[in-house]
Short mmCIF file of C-alpha atoms in Angstrom, two decimals:
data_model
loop_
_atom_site.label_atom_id
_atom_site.label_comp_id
_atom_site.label_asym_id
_atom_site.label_seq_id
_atom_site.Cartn_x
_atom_site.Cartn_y
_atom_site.Cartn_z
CA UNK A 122 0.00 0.00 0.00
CA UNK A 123 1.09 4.01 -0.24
CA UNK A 124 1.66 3.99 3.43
CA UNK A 125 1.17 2.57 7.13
CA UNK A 126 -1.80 1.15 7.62
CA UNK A 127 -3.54 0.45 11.41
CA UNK A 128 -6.84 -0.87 12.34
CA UNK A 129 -9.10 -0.13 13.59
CA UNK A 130 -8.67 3.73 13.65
CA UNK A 131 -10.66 3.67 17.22
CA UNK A 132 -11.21 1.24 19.93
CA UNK A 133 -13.53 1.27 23.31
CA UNK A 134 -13.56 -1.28 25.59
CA UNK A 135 -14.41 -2.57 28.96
CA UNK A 136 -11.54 -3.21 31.37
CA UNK A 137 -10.69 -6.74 31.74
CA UNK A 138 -10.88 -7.36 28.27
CA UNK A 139 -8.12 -8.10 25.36
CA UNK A 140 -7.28 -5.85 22.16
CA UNK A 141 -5.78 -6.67 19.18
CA UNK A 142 -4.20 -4.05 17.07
CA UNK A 143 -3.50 -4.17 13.59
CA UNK A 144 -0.58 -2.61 11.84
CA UNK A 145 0.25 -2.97 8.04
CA UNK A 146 3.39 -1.84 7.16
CA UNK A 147 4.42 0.03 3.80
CA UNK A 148 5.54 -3.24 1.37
CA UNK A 149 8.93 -3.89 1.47
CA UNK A 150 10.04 -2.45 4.88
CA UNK A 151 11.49 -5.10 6.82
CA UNK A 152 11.65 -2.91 10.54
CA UNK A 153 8.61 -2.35 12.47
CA UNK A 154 8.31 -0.35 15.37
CA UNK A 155 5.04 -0.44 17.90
CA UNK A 156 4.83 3.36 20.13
CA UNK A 157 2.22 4.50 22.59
CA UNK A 158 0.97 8.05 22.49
CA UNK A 159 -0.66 8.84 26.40
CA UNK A 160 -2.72 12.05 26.76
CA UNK A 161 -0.04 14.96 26.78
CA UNK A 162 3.15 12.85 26.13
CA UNK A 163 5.72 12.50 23.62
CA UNK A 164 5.61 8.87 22.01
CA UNK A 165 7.19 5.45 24.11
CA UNK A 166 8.74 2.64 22.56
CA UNK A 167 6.71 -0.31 22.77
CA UNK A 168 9.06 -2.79 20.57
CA UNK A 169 11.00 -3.68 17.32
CA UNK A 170 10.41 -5.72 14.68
CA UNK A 171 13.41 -6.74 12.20
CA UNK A 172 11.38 -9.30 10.26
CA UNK A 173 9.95 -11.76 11.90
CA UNK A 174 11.88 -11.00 14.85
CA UNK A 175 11.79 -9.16 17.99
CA UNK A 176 15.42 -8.06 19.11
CA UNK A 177 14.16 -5.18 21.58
CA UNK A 178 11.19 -5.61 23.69
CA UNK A 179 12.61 -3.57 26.25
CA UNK A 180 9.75 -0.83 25.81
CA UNK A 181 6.20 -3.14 26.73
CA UNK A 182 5.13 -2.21 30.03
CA UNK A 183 4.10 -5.23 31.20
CA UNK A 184 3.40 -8.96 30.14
CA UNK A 185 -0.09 -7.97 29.76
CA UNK A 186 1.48 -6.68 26.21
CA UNK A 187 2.67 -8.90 23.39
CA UNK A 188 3.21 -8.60 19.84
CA UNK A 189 3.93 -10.50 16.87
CA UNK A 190 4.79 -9.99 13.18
CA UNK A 191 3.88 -12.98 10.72
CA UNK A 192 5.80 -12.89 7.18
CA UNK A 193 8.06 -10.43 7.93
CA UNK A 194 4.56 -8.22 7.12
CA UNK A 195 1.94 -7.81 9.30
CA UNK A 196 1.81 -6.84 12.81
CA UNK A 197 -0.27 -7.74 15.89
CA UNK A 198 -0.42 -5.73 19.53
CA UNK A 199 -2.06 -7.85 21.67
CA UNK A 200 -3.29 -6.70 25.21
CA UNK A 201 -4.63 -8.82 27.79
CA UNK A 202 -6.72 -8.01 30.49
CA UNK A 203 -6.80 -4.22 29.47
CA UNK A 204 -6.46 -1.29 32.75
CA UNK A 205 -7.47 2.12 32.33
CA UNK A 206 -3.68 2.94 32.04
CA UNK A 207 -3.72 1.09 28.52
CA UNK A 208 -5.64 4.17 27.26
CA UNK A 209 -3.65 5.95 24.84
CA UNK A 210 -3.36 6.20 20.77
CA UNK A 211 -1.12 3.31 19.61
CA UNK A 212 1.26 4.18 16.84
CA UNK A 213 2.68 1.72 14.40
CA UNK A 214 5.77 2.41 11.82
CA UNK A 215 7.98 1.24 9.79
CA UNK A 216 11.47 1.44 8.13
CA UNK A 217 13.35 0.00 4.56
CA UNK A 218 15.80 -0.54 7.26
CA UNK A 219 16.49 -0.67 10.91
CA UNK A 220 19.22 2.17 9.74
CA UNK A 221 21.96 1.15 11.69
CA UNK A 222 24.39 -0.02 9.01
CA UNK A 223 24.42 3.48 7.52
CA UNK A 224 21.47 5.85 6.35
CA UNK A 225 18.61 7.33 9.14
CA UNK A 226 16.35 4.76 9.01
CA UNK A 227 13.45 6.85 8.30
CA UNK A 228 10.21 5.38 9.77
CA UNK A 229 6.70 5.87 8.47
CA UNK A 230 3.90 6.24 10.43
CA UNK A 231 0.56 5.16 10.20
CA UNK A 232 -2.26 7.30 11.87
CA UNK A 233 -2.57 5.22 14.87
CA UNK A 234 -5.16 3.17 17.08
CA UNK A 235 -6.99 5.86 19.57
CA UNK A 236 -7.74 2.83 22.60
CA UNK A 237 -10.37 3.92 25.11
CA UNK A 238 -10.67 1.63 28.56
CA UNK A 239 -13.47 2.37 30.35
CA UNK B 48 17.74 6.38 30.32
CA UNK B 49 17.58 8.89 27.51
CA UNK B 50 15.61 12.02 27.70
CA UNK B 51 14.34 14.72 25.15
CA UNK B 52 13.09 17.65 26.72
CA UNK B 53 10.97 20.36 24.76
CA UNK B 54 8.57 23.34 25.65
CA UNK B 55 4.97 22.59 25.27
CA UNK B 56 3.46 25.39 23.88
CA UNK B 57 4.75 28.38 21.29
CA UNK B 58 1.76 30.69 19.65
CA UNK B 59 3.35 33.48 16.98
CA UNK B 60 2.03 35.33 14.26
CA UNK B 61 1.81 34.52 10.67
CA UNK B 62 4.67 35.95 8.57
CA UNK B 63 7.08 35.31 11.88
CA UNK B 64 9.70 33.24 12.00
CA UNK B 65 9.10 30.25 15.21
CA UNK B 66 12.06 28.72 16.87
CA UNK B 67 11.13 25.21 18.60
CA UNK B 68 13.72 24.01 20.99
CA UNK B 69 14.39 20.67 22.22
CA UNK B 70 16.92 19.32 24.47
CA UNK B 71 18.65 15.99 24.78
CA UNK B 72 20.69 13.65 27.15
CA UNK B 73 22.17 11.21 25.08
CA UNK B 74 25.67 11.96 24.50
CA UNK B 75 25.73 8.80 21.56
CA UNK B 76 22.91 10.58 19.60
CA UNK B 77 23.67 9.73 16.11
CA UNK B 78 20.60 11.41 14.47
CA UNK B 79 18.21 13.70 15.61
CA UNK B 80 14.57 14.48 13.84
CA UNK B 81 11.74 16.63 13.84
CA UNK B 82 8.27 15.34 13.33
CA UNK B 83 5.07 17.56 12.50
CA UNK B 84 1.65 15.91 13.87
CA UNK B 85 -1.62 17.14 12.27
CA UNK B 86 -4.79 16.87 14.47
CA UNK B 87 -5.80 13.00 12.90
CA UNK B 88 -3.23 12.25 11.13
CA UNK B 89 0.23 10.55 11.52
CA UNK B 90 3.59 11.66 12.17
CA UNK B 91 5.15 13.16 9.74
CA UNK B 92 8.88 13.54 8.69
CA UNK B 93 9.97 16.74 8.37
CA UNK B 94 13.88 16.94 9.11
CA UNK B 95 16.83 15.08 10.55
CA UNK B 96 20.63 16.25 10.82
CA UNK B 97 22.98 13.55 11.27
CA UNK B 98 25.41 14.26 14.79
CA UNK B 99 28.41 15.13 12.83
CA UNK B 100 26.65 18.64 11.26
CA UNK B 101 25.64 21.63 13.14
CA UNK B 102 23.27 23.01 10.56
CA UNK B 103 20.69 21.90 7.78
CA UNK B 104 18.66 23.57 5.90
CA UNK B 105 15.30 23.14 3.96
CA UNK B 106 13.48 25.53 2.31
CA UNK B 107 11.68 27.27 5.13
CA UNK B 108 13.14 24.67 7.48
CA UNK B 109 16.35 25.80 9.33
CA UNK B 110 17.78 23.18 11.97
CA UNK B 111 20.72 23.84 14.48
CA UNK B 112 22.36 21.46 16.13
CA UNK B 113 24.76 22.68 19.40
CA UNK B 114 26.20 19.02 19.99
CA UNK B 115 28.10 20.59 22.97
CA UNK B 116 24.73 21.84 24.81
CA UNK B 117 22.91 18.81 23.55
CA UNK B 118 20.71 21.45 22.10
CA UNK B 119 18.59 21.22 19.00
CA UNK B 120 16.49 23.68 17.52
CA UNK B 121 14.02 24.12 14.44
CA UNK B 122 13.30 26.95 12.94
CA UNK B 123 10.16 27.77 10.86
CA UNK B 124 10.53 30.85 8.01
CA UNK B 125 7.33 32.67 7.32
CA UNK B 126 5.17 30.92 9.04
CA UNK B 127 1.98 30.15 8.07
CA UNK B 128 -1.60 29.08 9.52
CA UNK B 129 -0.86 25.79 8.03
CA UNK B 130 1.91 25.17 10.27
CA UNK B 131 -0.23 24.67 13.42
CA UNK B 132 0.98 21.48 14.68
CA UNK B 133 2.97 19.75 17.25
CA UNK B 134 6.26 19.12 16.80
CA UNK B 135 8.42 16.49 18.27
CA UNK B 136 11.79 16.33 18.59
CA UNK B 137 13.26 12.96 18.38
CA UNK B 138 17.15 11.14 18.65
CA UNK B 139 18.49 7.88 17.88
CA UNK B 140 21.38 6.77 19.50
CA UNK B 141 24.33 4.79 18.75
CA UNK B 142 23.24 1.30 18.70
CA UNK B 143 19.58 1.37 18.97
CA UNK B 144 16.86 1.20 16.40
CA UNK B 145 14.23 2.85 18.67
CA UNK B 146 13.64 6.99 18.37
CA UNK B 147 13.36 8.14 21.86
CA UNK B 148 11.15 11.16 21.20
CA UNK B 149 10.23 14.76 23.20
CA UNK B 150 6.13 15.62 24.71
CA UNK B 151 5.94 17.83 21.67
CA UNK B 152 5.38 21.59 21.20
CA UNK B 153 2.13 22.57 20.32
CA UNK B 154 2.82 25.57 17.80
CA UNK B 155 -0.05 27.74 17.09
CA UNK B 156 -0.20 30.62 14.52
CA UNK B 157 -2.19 33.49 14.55
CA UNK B 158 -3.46 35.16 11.29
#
């Protein structure tokens, strides 16, 4: 597709529930990045995707969060047992490259997953 | 941990010139990046200066980079109504793949 891609745009639900975000990346980029966007904050690093692969998980908050990423494409944020902390938008981009063998590593955003736990 | 620091909130009027400043702790910063956000949309790419430069510039885009102060700045020429944004500063360090990115600064421009 022309860019990132995330569904659904908006999501309400009850706490105690799961989510699963969607992210589609643009074709062809093989890093994926998941970031969470809180009311008033700059964006956190949720976790990396090189491939299939996750090399840095360091950013999910809690093992309520997982993700995966199925050929080296698609992406899933899962979240288990959702809090009213999980509120936030959820941001999803991605990169030709993770850029650390030379070049920036520009990453493209898509317009993100507004979550609401009530 | 890393830290980007940046003022929330800068209102001028159109035809000024803005200045956004941002503020990092990373000493192995290896690129640094400004991002516009439209109200619904995504982030948006709008500059990065590699650590090794102090200054870029882009059209109405000016960035300076004071490696020393770990300071960063963006400058905005002329601005115009359709500027009204936030902006985020944002670094990369040495290393990682992850941008570690400022709040934002909400930049609003009066006609």
């Amino acid at each position: 597709g022309a860019g990132v891609s995330q569904s659904p745009s908006n999501k309400v639900t009850e706490k105690g529930k799961d989510v699963e975000l969607r992210c589609d990346p643009i074709s062809g980029h093989t890093a994926l990045y998941w970031y969470r966007q809180s009311l008033g904050q700059g964006l956190e690093f949720l976790i990396y995707f090189q491939g299939n692969s996750a090399p840095d998980k360091s950013g999910l908050p809690s093992d309520r969060f997982s993700a995966e990423r199925t050929g080296g494409s698609v992406s899933t944020l899962t979240i288990q047992r959702t809090q009213q902390e999980d509120s936030a938008v959820y941001l999803c981009a991605s990169s030709r490259t993770s850029g650390t063998s030379g070049g920036h590593g520009e990453q493209f955003f898509g317009p993100g997953t507004r979550l609401t736990v009530l | 941990g890393e830290d980007v620091e940046q003022s929330l909130f800068l209102s001028v009027r159109e035809g000024d010139s803005s200045v956004i400043n941002c503020t990092y702790t990373d000493s192995s910063s290896t690129y640094l990046y400004w991002y516009k956000q439209e109200p619904g949309a995504g982030l948006q790419l709008l500059t990065y200066i590699f650590s090794n430069m102090d200054m870029k510039q882009d059209q109405r885009l000016t960035v300076l980079l004071n490696k020393k102060d770990k300071h960063l700045s963006l400058r905005i020429a002329d601005t115009q109504t359709g500027d009204s944004a936030i902006y985020f500063c944002a670094e990369r360090g040495t290393g990682r793949r992850a941008l570690t990115f400022g709040s934002g600064t909400r930049l609003q421009v009066q006609p």
